[in-house]
Coordinates of C-alpha atoms and ligand atoms in Angstrom, one line a residue:
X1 CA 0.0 0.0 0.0
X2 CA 1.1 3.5 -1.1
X3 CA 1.8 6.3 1.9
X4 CA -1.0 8.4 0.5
X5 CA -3.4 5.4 0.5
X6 CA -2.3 4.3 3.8
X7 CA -2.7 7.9 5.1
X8 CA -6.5 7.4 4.3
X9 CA -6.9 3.6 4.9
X10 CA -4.5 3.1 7.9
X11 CA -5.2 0.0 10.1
X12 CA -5.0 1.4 13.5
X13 CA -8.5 1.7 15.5
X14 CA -8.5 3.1 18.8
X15 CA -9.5 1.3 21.6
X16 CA -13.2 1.2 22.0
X17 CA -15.5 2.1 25.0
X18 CA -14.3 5.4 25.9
X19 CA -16.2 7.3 27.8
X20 CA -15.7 10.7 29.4
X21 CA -18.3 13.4 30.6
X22 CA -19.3 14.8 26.9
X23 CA -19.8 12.7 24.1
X24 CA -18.0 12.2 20.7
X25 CA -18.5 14.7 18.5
X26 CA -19.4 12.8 14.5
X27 CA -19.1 14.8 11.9
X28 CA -20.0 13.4 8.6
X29 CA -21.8 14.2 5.3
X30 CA -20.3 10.3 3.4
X31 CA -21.7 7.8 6.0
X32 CA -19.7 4.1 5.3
X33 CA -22.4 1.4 4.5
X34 CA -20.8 -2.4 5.6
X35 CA -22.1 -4.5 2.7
X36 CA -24.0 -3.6 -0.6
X37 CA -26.9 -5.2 0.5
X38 CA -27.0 -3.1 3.7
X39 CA -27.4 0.3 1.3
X40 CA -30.8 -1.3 0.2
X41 CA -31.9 -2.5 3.7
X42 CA -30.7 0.3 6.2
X43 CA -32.9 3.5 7.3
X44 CA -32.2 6.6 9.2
X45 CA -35.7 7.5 9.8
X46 CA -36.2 5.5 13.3
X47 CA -32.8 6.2 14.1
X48 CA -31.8 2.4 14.1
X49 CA -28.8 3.1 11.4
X50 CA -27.2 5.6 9.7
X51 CA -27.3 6.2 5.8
X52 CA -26.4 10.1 5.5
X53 CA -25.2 12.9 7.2
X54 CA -28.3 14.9 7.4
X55 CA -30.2 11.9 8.2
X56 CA -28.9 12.1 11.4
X57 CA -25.2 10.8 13.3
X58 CA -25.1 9.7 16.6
X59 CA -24.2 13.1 17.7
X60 CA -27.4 14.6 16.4
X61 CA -29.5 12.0 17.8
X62 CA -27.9 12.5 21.4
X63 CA -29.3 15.9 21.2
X64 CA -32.7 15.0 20.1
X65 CA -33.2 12.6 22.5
X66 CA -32.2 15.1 25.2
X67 CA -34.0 18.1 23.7
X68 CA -37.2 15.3 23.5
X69 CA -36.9 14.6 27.0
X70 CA -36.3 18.5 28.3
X71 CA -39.6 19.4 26.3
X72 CA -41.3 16.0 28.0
X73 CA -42.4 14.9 24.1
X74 CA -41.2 11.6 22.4
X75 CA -39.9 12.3 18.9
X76 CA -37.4 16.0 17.8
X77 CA -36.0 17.1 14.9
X78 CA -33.3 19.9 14.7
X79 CA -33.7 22.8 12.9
X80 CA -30.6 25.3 11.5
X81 CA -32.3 28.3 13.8
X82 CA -35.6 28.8 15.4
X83 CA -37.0 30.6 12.6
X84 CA -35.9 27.9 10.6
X85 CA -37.4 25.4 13.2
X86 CA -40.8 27.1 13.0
X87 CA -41.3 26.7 8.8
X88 CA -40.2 23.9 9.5
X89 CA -43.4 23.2 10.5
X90 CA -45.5 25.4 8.1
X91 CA -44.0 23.8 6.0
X92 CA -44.9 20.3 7.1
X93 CA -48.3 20.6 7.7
X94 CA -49.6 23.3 5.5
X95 CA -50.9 22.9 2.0
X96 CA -52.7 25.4 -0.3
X97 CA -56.2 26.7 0.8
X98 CA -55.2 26.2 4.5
X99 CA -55.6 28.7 7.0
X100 CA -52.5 29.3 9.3
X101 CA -53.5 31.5 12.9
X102 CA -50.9 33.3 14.8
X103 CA -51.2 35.1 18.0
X104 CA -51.0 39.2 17.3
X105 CA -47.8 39.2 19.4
X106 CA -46.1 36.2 17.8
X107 CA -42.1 36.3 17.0
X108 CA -42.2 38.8 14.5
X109 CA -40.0 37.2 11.4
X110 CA -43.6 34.9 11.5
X111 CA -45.9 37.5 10.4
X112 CA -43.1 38.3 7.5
X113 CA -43.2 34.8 6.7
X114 CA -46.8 33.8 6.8
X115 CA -47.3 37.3 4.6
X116 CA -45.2 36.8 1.9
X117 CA -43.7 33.1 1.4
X118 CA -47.1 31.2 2.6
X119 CA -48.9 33.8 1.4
X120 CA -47.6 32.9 -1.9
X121 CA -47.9 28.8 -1.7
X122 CA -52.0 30.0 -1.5
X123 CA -52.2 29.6 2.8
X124 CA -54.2 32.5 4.3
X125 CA -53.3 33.5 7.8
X126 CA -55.9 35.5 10.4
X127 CA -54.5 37.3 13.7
X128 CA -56.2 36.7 17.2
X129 CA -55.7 38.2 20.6
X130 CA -53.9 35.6 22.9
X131 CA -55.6 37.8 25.7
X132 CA -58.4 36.4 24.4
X133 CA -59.1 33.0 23.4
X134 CA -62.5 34.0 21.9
X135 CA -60.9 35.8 19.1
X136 CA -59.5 32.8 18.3
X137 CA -62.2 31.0 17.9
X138 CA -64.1 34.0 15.7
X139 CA -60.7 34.0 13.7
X140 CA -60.7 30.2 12.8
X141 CA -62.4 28.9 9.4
X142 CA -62.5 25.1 8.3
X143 CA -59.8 25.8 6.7
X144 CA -58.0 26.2 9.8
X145 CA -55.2 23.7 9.8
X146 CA -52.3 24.9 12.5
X147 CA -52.7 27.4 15.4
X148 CA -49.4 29.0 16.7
X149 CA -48.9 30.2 20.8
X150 CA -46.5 31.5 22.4
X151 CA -46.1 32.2 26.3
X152 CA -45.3 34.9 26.8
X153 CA -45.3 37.1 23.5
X154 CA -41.3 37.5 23.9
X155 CA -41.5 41.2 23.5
X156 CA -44.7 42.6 25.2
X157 CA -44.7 39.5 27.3
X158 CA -48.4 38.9 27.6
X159 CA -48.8 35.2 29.2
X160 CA -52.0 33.7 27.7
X161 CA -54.5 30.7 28.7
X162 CA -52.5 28.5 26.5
X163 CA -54.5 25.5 27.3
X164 CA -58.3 27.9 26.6
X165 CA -56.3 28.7 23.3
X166 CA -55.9 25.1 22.8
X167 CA -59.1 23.5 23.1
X168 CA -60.6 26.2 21.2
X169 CA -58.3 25.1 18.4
X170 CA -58.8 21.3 18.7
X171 CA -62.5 21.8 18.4
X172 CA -61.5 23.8 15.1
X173 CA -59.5 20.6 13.9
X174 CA -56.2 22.4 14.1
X175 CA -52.9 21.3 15.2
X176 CA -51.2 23.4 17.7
X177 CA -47.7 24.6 17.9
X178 CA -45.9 26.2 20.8
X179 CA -43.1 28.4 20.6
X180 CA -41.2 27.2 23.9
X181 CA -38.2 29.3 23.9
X182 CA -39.3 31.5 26.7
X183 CA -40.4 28.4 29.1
X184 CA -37.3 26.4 27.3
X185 CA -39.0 23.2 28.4
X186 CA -38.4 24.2 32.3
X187 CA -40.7 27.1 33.3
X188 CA -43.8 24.7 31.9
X189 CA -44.3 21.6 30.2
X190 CA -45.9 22.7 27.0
X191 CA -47.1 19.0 26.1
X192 CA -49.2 19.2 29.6
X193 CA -51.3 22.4 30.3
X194 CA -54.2 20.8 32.1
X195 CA -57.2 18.7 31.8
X196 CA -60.4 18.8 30.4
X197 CA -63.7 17.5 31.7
X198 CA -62.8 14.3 30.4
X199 CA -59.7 13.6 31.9
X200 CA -57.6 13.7 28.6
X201 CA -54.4 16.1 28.8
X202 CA -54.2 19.3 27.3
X203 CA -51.2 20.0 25.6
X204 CA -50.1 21.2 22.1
X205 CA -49.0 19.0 19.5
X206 CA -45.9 20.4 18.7
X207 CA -43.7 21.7 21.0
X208 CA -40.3 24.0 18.8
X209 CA -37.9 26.2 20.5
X210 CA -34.9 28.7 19.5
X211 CA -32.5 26.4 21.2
X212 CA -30.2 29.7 20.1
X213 CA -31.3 31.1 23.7
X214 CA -30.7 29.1 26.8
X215 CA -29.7 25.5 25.4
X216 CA -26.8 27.4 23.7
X217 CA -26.5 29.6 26.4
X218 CA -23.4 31.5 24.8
X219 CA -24.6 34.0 22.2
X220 CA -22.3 31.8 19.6
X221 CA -25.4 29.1 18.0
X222 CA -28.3 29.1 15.9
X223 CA -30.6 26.5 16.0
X224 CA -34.1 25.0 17.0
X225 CA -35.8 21.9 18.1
X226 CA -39.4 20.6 16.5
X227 CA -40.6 18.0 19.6
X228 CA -43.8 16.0 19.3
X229 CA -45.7 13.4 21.3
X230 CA -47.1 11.8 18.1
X231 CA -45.3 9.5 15.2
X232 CA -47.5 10.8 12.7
X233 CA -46.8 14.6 12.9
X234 CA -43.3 13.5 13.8
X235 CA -43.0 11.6 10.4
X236 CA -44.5 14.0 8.5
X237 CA -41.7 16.9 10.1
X238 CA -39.0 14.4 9.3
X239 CA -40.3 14.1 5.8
X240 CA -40.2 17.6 5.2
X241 CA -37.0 17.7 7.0
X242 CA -35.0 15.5 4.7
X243 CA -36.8 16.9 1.5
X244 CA -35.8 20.5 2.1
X245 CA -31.9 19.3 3.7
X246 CA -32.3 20.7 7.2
X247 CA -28.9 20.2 8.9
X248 CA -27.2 21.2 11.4
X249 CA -23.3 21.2 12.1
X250 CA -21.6 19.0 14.5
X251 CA -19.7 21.9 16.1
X252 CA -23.0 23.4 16.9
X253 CA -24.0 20.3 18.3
X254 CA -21.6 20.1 20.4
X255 CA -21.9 23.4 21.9
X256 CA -25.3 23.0 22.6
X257 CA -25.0 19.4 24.6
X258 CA -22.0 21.1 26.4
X259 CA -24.5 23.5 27.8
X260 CA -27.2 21.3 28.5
X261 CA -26.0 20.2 31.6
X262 CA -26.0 24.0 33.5
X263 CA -29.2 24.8 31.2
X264 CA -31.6 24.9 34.6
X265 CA -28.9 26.6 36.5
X266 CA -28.6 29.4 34.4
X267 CA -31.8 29.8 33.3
X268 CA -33.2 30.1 37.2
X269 CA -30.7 32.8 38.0
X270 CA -31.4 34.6 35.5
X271 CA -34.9 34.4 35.8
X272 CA -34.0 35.8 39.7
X273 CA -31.8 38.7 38.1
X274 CA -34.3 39.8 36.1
X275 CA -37.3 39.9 38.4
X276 CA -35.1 41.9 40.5
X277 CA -34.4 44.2 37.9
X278 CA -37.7 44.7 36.8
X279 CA -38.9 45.5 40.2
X280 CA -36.1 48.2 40.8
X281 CA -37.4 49.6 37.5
X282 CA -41.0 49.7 38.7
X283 CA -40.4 51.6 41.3
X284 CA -38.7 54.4 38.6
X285 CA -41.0 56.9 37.4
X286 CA -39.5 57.1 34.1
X287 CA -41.5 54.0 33.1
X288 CA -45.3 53.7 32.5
X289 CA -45.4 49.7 32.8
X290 CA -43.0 46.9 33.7
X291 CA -43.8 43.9 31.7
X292 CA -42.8 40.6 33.1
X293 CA -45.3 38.0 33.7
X294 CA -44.2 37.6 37.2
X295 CA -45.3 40.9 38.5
X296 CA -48.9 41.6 39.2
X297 CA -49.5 44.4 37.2
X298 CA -48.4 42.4 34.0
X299 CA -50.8 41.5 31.8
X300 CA -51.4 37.1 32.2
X301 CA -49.8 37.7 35.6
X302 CA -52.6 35.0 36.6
X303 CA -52.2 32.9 33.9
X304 CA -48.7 32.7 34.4
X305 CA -48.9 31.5 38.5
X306 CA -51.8 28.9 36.9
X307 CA -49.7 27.3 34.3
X308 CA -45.5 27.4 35.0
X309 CA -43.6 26.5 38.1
X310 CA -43.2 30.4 39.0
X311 CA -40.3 30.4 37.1
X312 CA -39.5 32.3 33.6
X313 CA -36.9 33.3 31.2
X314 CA -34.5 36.2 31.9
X315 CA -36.3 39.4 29.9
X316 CA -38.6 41.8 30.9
X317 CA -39.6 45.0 29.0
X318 CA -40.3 48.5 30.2
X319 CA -42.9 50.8 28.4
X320 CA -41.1 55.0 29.2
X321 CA -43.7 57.1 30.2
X322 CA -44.4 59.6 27.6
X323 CA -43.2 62.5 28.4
X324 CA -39.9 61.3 27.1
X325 CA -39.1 61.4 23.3
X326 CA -37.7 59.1 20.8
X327 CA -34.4 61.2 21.2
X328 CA -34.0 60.7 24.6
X329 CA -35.0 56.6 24.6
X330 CA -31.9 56.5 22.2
X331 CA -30.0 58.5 24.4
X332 CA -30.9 55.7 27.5
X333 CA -29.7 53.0 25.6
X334 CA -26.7 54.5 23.9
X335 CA -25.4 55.2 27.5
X336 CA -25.6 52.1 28.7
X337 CA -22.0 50.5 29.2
X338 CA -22.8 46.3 30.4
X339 CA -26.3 46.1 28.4
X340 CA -25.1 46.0 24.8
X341 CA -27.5 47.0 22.2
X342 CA -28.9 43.6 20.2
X343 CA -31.3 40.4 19.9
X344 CA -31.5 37.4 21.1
X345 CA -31.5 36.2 24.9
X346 CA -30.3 33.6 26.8
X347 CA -26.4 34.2 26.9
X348 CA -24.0 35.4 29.6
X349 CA -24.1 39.1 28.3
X350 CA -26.9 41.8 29.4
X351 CA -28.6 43.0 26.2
X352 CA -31.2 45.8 25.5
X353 CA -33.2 46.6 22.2
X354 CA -36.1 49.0 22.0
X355 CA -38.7 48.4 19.9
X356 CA -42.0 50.7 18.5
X357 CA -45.4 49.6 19.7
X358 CA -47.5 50.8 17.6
X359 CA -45.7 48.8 14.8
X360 CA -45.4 46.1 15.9
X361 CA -49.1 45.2 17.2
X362 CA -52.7 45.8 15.4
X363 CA -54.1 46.0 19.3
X364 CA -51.0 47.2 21.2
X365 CA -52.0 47.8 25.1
X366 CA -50.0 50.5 25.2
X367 CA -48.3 53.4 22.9
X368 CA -45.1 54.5 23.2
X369 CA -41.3 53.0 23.2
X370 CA -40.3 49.6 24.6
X371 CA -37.2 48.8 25.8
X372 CA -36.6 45.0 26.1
X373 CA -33.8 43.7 28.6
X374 CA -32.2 40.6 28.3
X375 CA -30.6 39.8 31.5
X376 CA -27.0 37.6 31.7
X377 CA -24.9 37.0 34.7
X378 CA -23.4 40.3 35.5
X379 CA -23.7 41.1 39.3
X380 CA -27.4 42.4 39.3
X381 CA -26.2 45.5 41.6
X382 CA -23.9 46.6 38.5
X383 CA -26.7 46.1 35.9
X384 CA -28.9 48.4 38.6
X385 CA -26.2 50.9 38.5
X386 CA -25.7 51.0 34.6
X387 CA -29.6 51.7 34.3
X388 CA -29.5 54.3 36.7
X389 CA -26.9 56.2 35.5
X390 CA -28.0 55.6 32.0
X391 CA -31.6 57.1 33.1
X392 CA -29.4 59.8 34.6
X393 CA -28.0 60.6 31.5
X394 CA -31.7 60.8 29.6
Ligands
LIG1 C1 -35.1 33.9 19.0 C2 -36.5 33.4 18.9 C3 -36.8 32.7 17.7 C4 -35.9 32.4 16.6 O1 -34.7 31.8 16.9 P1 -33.4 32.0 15.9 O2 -32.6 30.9 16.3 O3 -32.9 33.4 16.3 O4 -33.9 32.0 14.5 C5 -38.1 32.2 17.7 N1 -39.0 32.4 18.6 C6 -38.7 33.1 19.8 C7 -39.7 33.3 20.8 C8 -37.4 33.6 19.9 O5 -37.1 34.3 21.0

């Protein structure tokens, strides 16, 4: 055998059964096939071989069995982003002549998407008020085929009745999807919301999250997690997974199952850091409201004790009392030195981004400028400091 051969085909094998605290990381697009017959009889879809990269290596399905079991559903499949993760499943489930319902204060890319690209393939999409389930129900047609939630609405953090929402849309015929980034699978189980008179569980049938925020947890991934309870829907995700060659990168992989381990840790203090922040802040006067679902004047406060473990992601929004202009919100966040001006939540660095109501909602509860906080592990006495001198400074 030729050196260049041998540098490709060499016979040494390390020794097997190694184990340490993370797992090995596989990367591969060429999977190796033992026989010719085996290429015919082998199938990635219930994850008992390997036939293809994106079909899944054993470092993807590590993930999705622990993402799976963190959301409390049976089946996931991984997604390049979260926005990619959610048309994942528009795609998946909606055909032409369906109607597609999102909540008013759903993650905004959705609205551009459902408005343009699904628009186009012939779905329609109506709007409802997550306040209030009955506009849901006045909003469905027969035509309804997939109802979106989200608890809270991640900017003006309204926490809805999720499991009202969802037997409204069950009667419909709809499936339901649950963006779970805020809960991340620990504030709430989003497959288990209640009961009904029956006794059967109410839940939503699919279950995504960004797993950009806290499963990454470092500012440094993009990706998402589709999670169901049932084969069916799971098949048909898969499907449309493999069709449209959804795949993620080992690296990103890894960084994610790195984090997984101090996922509650973090998320819990940061949920603490936060409330504490947005309690300083509502005892400012510079602000008209404080939204956060766990303080009583926010709007699903109730909702919010009902349904989670008292527990929550790391944001809260303030809403600045009018008398302040546009000019002197900018000023406020361009003077703030550890809150650094961008999106995203979930990693170890403070962030702020301020955001125009009356844009962004047909019903908005209040006018004026938001300012969104994202709270990371900074000492919470120097984050109360950088927004007081920053108000100063206003
Ligand atoms: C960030 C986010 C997404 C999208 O995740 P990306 O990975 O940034 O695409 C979707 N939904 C919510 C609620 C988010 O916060």
């Amino acid at each position: 055998m030729k050196k260049v051969t041998q540098l490709i085909h060499h016979s040494y094998k390390p020794p097997e059964s190694f184990e340490s605290p993370q797992p090995g990381i596989f990367k591969a697009s060429t999977v190796y096939f033992p026989s010719a017959q085996a290429v015919r009889e082998l199938t990635w879809l219930d994850k008992s071989s390997y036939t293809y990269g994106l079909h899944g290596t054993p470092t993807t399905f590590i993930l999705e069995e622990r993402i799976a079991s963190l959301e409390g559903g049976r089946y996931c499949s991984l997604a390049c982003s979260g926005l990619a993760a959610i048309n994942l499943v528009n795609l998946a489930l909606l055909k032409t002549g369906d109607q597609l319902l999102l909540p008013e204060n759903v993650y905004e890319p959705s609205v551009e998407a459902a408005d343009s690209l699904f628009k186009g393939f012939g779905v329609t999409t109506a709007y409802y008020d997550p306040m209030q389930p009955q506009t849901l129900k006045n909003a469905m047609t027969e035509k309804a085929k997939l109802v979106w939630l989200e608890a809270p609405g991640s900017v003006t953090m309204e926490f809805p009745a999720l499991d009202e929402l969802i037997k409204i849309a069950r009667a419909g015929g709809a499936y339901t999807a649950l963006d779970n980034t805020w809960s991340s699978g620990l504030a709430f189980c989003g497959f288990e919301l209640g009961q009904d008179a029956q006794g059967q569980i109410i839940g939503a049938d699919i279950v995504m999250q960004a797993l950009t925020k806290y499963p990454s947890g470092g500012g440094d991934v993009l990706m998402g997690s589709v999670v169901t309870r049932d084969a069916a829907i799971h098949r048909q995700i898969q499907k449309a997974h493999a069709l449209i060659g959804m795949g993620v990168a080992a690296n990103d992989v890894e960084l994610v199952l790195r984090s997984l381990p101090t996922l509650a840790l973090r998320y819990h203090k940061q949920f603490k850091q936060a409330f504490e922040l947005a309690q300083w802040c509502q005892e400012r006067d510079e602000f008209a409201a404080v939204l956060n679902p766990a303080l009583q004047a926010s709007p699903g406060h109730d909702e919010w004790l009902r349904l989670s473990h008292k527990t929550g992601a790391g944001i809260f929004s303030v809403v600045f009392d009018r008398r302040f202009s546009q000019a002197q919100i900018d000023r406020f966040v361009d003077a703030l030195k550890l809150f650094k001006i961008g999106y995203s939540w979930g990693g170890p660095v403070s962030l702020v981004m301020a955001y125009d109501l009356p844009h962004m909602r047909k019903h908005p509860h209040w006018d004026g400028m938001l300012v969104r906080f994202c709270i990371g592990f900074e000492d919470v006495q120097d984050l109360k400091d950088d927004l007081a001198q920053a108000l100063k400074v206003m």
